[in-house]
mmCIF file of N, CA and C in Angstrom:
data_model
loop_
_atom_site.group_PDB
_atom_site.id
_atom_site.type_symbol
_atom_site.label_atom_id
_atom_site.label_comp_id
_atom_site.label_asym_id
_atom_site.label_seq_id
_atom_site.Cartn_x
_atom_site.Cartn_y
_atom_site.Cartn_z
ATOM 1 N N ILE X 1 76.631 127.149 123.543
ATOM 2 C CA ILE X 1 77.087 128.514 123.404
ATOM 3 C C ILE X 1 76.278 129.368 124.386
ATOM 4 N N LEU X 2 76.993 130.116 125.192
ATOM 5 C CA LEU X 2 76.336 130.987 126.160
ATOM 6 C C LEU X 2 75.944 132.321 125.544
ATOM 7 N N SER X 3 76.805 132.836 124.666
ATOM 8 C CA SER X 3 76.472 134.085 123.984
ATOM 9 C C SER X 3 77.218 134.170 122.665
ATOM 10 N N ALA X 4 76.613 134.863 121.721
ATOM 11 C CA ALA X 4 77.214 135.140 120.415
ATOM 12 C C ALA X 4 76.823 136.563 120.050
ATOM 13 N N THR X 5 77.815 137.439 119.919
ATOM 14 C CA THR X 5 77.545 138.842 119.636
ATOM 15 C C THR X 5 78.441 139.326 118.502
ATOM 16 N N TRP X 6 77.993 140.363 117.830
ATOM 17 C CA TRP X 6 78.754 141.005 116.759
ATOM 18 C C TRP X 6 79.286 142.318 117.313
ATOM 19 N N SER X 7 80.593 142.510 117.270
ATOM 20 C CA SER X 7 81.193 143.717 117.826
ATOM 21 C C SER X 7 81.373 144.818 116.786
ATOM 22 N N GLY X 8 81.051 144.517 115.542
ATOM 23 C CA GLY X 8 81.294 145.463 114.457
ATOM 24 C C GLY X 8 82.522 145.100 113.657
ATOM 25 N N ILE X 9 83.404 144.299 114.271
ATOM 26 C CA ILE X 9 84.610 143.835 113.562
ATOM 27 C C ILE X 9 84.813 142.332 113.680
ATOM 28 N N SER X 10 84.096 141.678 114.588
ATOM 29 C CA SER X 10 84.217 140.222 114.726
ATOM 30 C C SER X 10 83.004 139.674 115.473
ATOM 31 N N PHE X 11 82.825 138.352 115.358
ATOM 32 C CA PHE X 11 81.819 137.648 116.135
ATOM 33 C C PHE X 11 82.489 137.198 117.426
ATOM 34 N N ASN X 12 81.878 137.493 118.541
ATOM 35 C CA ASN X 12 82.430 137.098 119.836
ATOM 36 C C ASN X 12 81.565 135.987 120.410
ATOM 37 N N LEU X 13 82.209 134.874 120.732
ATOM 38 C CA LEU X 13 81.506 133.699 121.243
ATOM 39 C C LEU X 13 81.961 133.406 122.661
ATOM 40 N N GLN X 14 81.026 133.005 123.505
ATOM 41 C CA GLN X 14 81.342 132.518 124.837
ATOM 42 C C GLN X 14 80.632 131.176 124.978
ATOM 43 N N PHE X 15 81.368 130.149 125.426
ATOM 44 C CA PHE X 15 80.785 128.820 125.525
ATOM 45 C C PHE X 15 81.340 128.069 126.728
ATOM 46 N N THR X 16 80.540 127.111 127.213
ATOM 47 C CA THR X 16 80.944 126.304 128.361
ATOM 48 C C THR X 16 81.969 125.264 127.929
ATOM 49 N N THR X 17 82.792 124.845 128.879
ATOM 50 C CA THR X 17 83.820 123.840 128.596
ATOM 51 C C THR X 17 83.904 122.848 129.750
ATOM 52 N N ILE X 18 84.558 121.728 129.464
ATOM 53 C CA ILE X 18 84.918 120.793 130.520
ATOM 54 C C ILE X 18 86.438 120.816 130.646
ATOM 55 N N PRO X 19 86.979 120.599 131.840
ATOM 56 C CA PRO X 19 88.423 120.654 132.022
ATOM 57 C C PRO X 19 89.144 119.665 131.104
ATOM 58 N N GLY X 20 90.126 120.158 130.378
ATOM 59 C CA GLY X 20 90.932 119.321 129.497
ATOM 60 C C GLY X 20 90.310 119.040 128.144
ATOM 61 N N GLY X 21 89.053 119.426 127.925
ATOM 62 C CA GLY X 21 88.415 119.203 126.626
ATOM 63 C C GLY X 21 89.029 120.099 125.568
ATOM 64 N N LEU X 22 89.066 119.629 124.329
ATOM 65 C CA LEU X 22 89.576 120.428 123.218
ATOM 66 C C LEU X 22 88.404 120.923 122.383
ATOM 67 N N TYR X 23 88.471 122.183 121.981
ATOM 68 C CA TYR X 23 87.389 122.831 121.249
ATOM 69 C C TYR X 23 87.963 123.546 120.037
ATOM 70 N N GLN X 24 87.417 123.249 118.861
ATOM 71 C CA GLN X 24 87.852 123.890 117.624
ATOM 72 C C GLN X 24 86.701 124.701 117.057
ATOM 73 N N VAL X 25 86.894 126.013 116.955
ATOM 74 C CA VAL X 25 85.907 126.869 116.304
ATOM 75 C C VAL X 25 86.111 126.727 114.803
ATOM 76 N N GLU X 26 85.035 126.478 114.072
ATOM 77 C CA GLU X 26 85.095 126.287 112.625
ATOM 78 C C GLU X 26 84.090 127.203 111.940
ATOM 79 N N THR X 27 84.408 127.610 110.717
ATOM 80 C CA THR X 27 83.506 128.448 109.930
ATOM 81 C C THR X 27 83.253 127.801 108.573
ATOM 82 N N SER X 28 82.103 128.154 107.992
ATOM 83 C CA SER X 28 81.726 127.623 106.687
ATOM 84 C C SER X 28 80.871 128.646 105.949
ATOM 85 N N PRO X 29 81.058 128.774 104.630
ATOM 86 C CA PRO X 29 80.183 129.652 103.860
ATOM 87 C C PRO X 29 78.884 128.959 103.435
ATOM 88 N N ASP X 30 78.849 127.603 103.535
ATOM 89 C CA ASP X 30 77.729 126.861 102.949
ATOM 90 C C ASP X 30 77.256 125.646 103.753
ATOM 91 N N LEU X 31 77.764 125.460 104.957
ATOM 92 C CA LEU X 31 77.459 124.304 105.816
ATOM 93 C C LEU X 31 78.006 122.993 105.260
ATOM 94 N N GLY X 32 78.764 123.052 104.165
ATOM 95 C CA GLY X 32 79.329 121.839 103.568
ATOM 96 C C GLY X 32 80.808 121.690 103.835
ATOM 97 N N VAL X 33 81.547 122.757 103.645
ATOM 98 C CA VAL X 33 82.996 122.752 103.841
ATOM 99 C C VAL X 33 83.308 123.611 105.064
ATOM 100 N N TRP X 34 83.974 123.007 106.053
ATOM 101 C CA TRP X 34 84.303 123.709 107.296
ATOM 102 C C TRP X 34 85.803 123.929 107.397
ATOM 103 N N SER X 35 86.192 125.090 107.899
ATOM 104 C CA SER X 35 87.607 125.435 108.077
ATOM 105 C C SER X 35 87.830 125.888 109.511
ATOM 106 N N PRO X 36 88.994 125.536 110.096
ATOM 107 C CA PRO X 36 89.274 125.999 111.456
ATOM 108 C C PRO X 36 89.452 127.516 111.491
ATOM 109 N N SER X 37 89.002 128.103 112.570
ATOM 110 C CA SER X 37 89.202 129.530 112.807
ATOM 111 C C SER X 37 90.090 129.656 114.036
ATOM 112 N N GLY X 38 91.389 129.645 113.810
ATOM 113 C CA GLY X 38 92.335 129.691 114.917
ATOM 114 C C GLY X 38 92.686 128.307 115.410
ATOM 115 N N PRO X 39 93.577 128.243 116.387
ATOM 116 C CA PRO X 39 94.012 126.950 116.932
ATOM 117 C C PRO X 39 92.957 126.368 117.877
ATOM 118 N N PRO X 40 93.043 125.070 118.173
ATOM 119 C CA PRO X 40 92.127 124.483 119.158
ATOM 120 C C PRO X 40 92.297 125.155 120.517
ATOM 121 N N LEU X 41 91.212 125.224 121.270
ATOM 122 C CA LEU X 41 91.218 125.803 122.609
ATOM 123 C C LEU X 41 91.058 124.683 123.630
ATOM 124 N N VAL X 42 91.715 124.813 124.776
ATOM 125 C CA VAL X 42 91.644 123.806 125.832
ATOM 126 C C VAL X 42 90.669 124.282 126.902
ATOM 127 N N GLY X 43 89.718 123.423 127.231
ATOM 128 C CA GLY X 43 88.728 123.757 128.246
ATOM 129 C C GLY X 43 89.310 123.807 129.635
ATOM 130 N N THR X 44 88.730 124.671 130.454
ATOM 131 C CA THR X 44 89.186 124.842 131.836
ATOM 132 C C THR X 44 88.107 124.460 132.844
ATOM 133 N N GLY X 45 86.895 124.210 132.355
ATOM 134 C CA GLY X 45 85.760 124.001 133.238
ATOM 135 C C GLY X 45 84.957 125.276 133.423
ATOM 136 N N SER X 46 85.535 126.388 133.023
ATOM 137 C CA SER X 46 84.870 127.690 133.045
ATOM 138 C C SER X 46 84.558 128.089 131.611
ATOM 139 N N PRO X 47 83.659 129.049 131.413
ATOM 140 C CA PRO X 47 83.379 129.503 130.049
ATOM 141 C C PRO X 47 84.626 130.081 129.376
ATOM 142 N N LEU X 48 84.753 129.812 128.076
ATOM 143 C CA LEU X 48 85.817 130.390 127.258
ATOM 144 C C LEU X 48 85.200 131.419 126.328
ATOM 145 N N GLU X 49 85.995 132.417 125.982
ATOM 146 C CA GLU X 49 85.578 133.428 125.019
ATOM 147 C C GLU X 49 86.569 133.442 123.865
ATOM 148 N N THR X 50 86.055 133.616 122.655
ATOM 149 C CA THR X 50 86.903 133.716 121.479
ATOM 150 C C THR X 50 86.226 134.629 120.461
ATOM 151 N N SER X 51 87.024 135.156 119.552
ATOM 152 C CA SER X 51 86.509 136.022 118.493
ATOM 153 C C SER X 51 86.741 135.362 117.146
ATOM 154 N N VAL X 52 85.788 135.525 116.246
ATOM 155 C CA VAL X 52 85.867 134.976 114.895
ATOM 156 C C VAL X 52 85.767 136.137 113.915
ATOM 157 N N PRO X 53 86.822 136.384 113.129
ATOM 158 C CA PRO X 53 86.742 137.492 112.171
ATOM 159 C C PRO X 53 85.786 137.160 111.032
ATOM 160 N N PRO X 54 85.180 138.177 110.428
ATOM 161 C CA PRO X 54 84.290 137.926 109.293
ATOM 162 C C PRO X 54 85.084 137.478 108.073
ATOM 163 N N THR X 55 84.397 136.840 107.148
ATOM 164 C CA THR X 55 85.011 136.417 105.891
ATOM 165 C C THR X 55 84.425 137.253 104.761
ATOM 166 N N PRO X 56 85.043 137.208 103.575
ATOM 167 C CA PRO X 56 84.481 137.969 102.457
ATOM 168 C C PRO X 56 83.170 137.388 101.922
ATOM 169 N N ASP X 57 82.808 136.176 102.358
ATOM 170 C CA ASP X 57 81.559 135.556 101.903
ATOM 171 C C ASP X 57 80.360 136.352 102.415
ATOM 172 N N LEU X 58 79.252 136.277 101.710
ATOM 173 C CA LEU X 58 78.050 136.996 102.116
ATOM 174 C C LEU X 58 77.476 136.463 103.420
ATOM 175 N N ARG X 59 77.685 135.191 103.687
ATOM 176 C CA ARG X 59 77.217 134.614 104.941
ATOM 177 C C ARG X 59 78.300 133.712 105.513
ATOM 178 N N GLN X 60 78.229 133.527 106.805
ATOM 179 C CA GLN X 60 79.227 132.720 107.486
ATOM 180 C C GLN X 60 78.536 131.954 108.603
ATOM 181 N N PHE X 61 78.742 130.646 108.614
ATOM 182 C CA PHE X 61 78.218 129.797 109.668
ATOM 183 C C PHE X 61 79.372 129.462 110.606
ATOM 184 N N ILE X 62 79.062 129.368 111.875
ATOM 185 C CA ILE X 62 80.084 129.092 112.891
ATOM 186 C C ILE X 62 79.621 127.923 113.729
ATOM 187 N N ARG X 63 80.560 127.012 114.024
ATOM 188 C CA ARG X 63 80.267 125.920 114.946
ATOM 189 C C ARG X 63 81.493 125.699 115.830
ATOM 190 N N ILE X 64 81.251 125.026 116.947
ATOM 191 C CA ILE X 64 82.345 124.656 117.835
ATOM 192 C C ILE X 64 82.371 123.147 117.910
ATOM 193 N N HIS X 65 83.454 122.575 117.439
ATOM 194 C CA HIS X 65 83.639 121.114 117.423
ATOM 195 C C HIS X 65 84.414 120.751 118.684
ATOM 196 N N SER X 66 83.888 119.829 119.474
ATOM 197 C CA SER X 66 84.609 119.386 120.671
ATOM 198 C C SER X 66 85.096 117.968 120.450
ATOM 199 N N TYR X 67 86.268 117.690 120.984
ATOM 200 C CA TYR X 67 86.850 116.333 120.887
ATOM 201 C C TYR X 67 87.792 116.075 122.017
#
């Protein structure tokens, strides 16, 4: 992850990619159960940016799964 910022309405992530790689942003309230946040993203070889909306949970963990 190159950057992670809070805009006041969402978490904005920027991360490096490899061309053709698939990346799934996932969120979890407890590090045990993970849910996708939007559709998978396709890497271009350049950094990608995406936004993750907050959840009603008191805390939210975010990860990027690549496959």
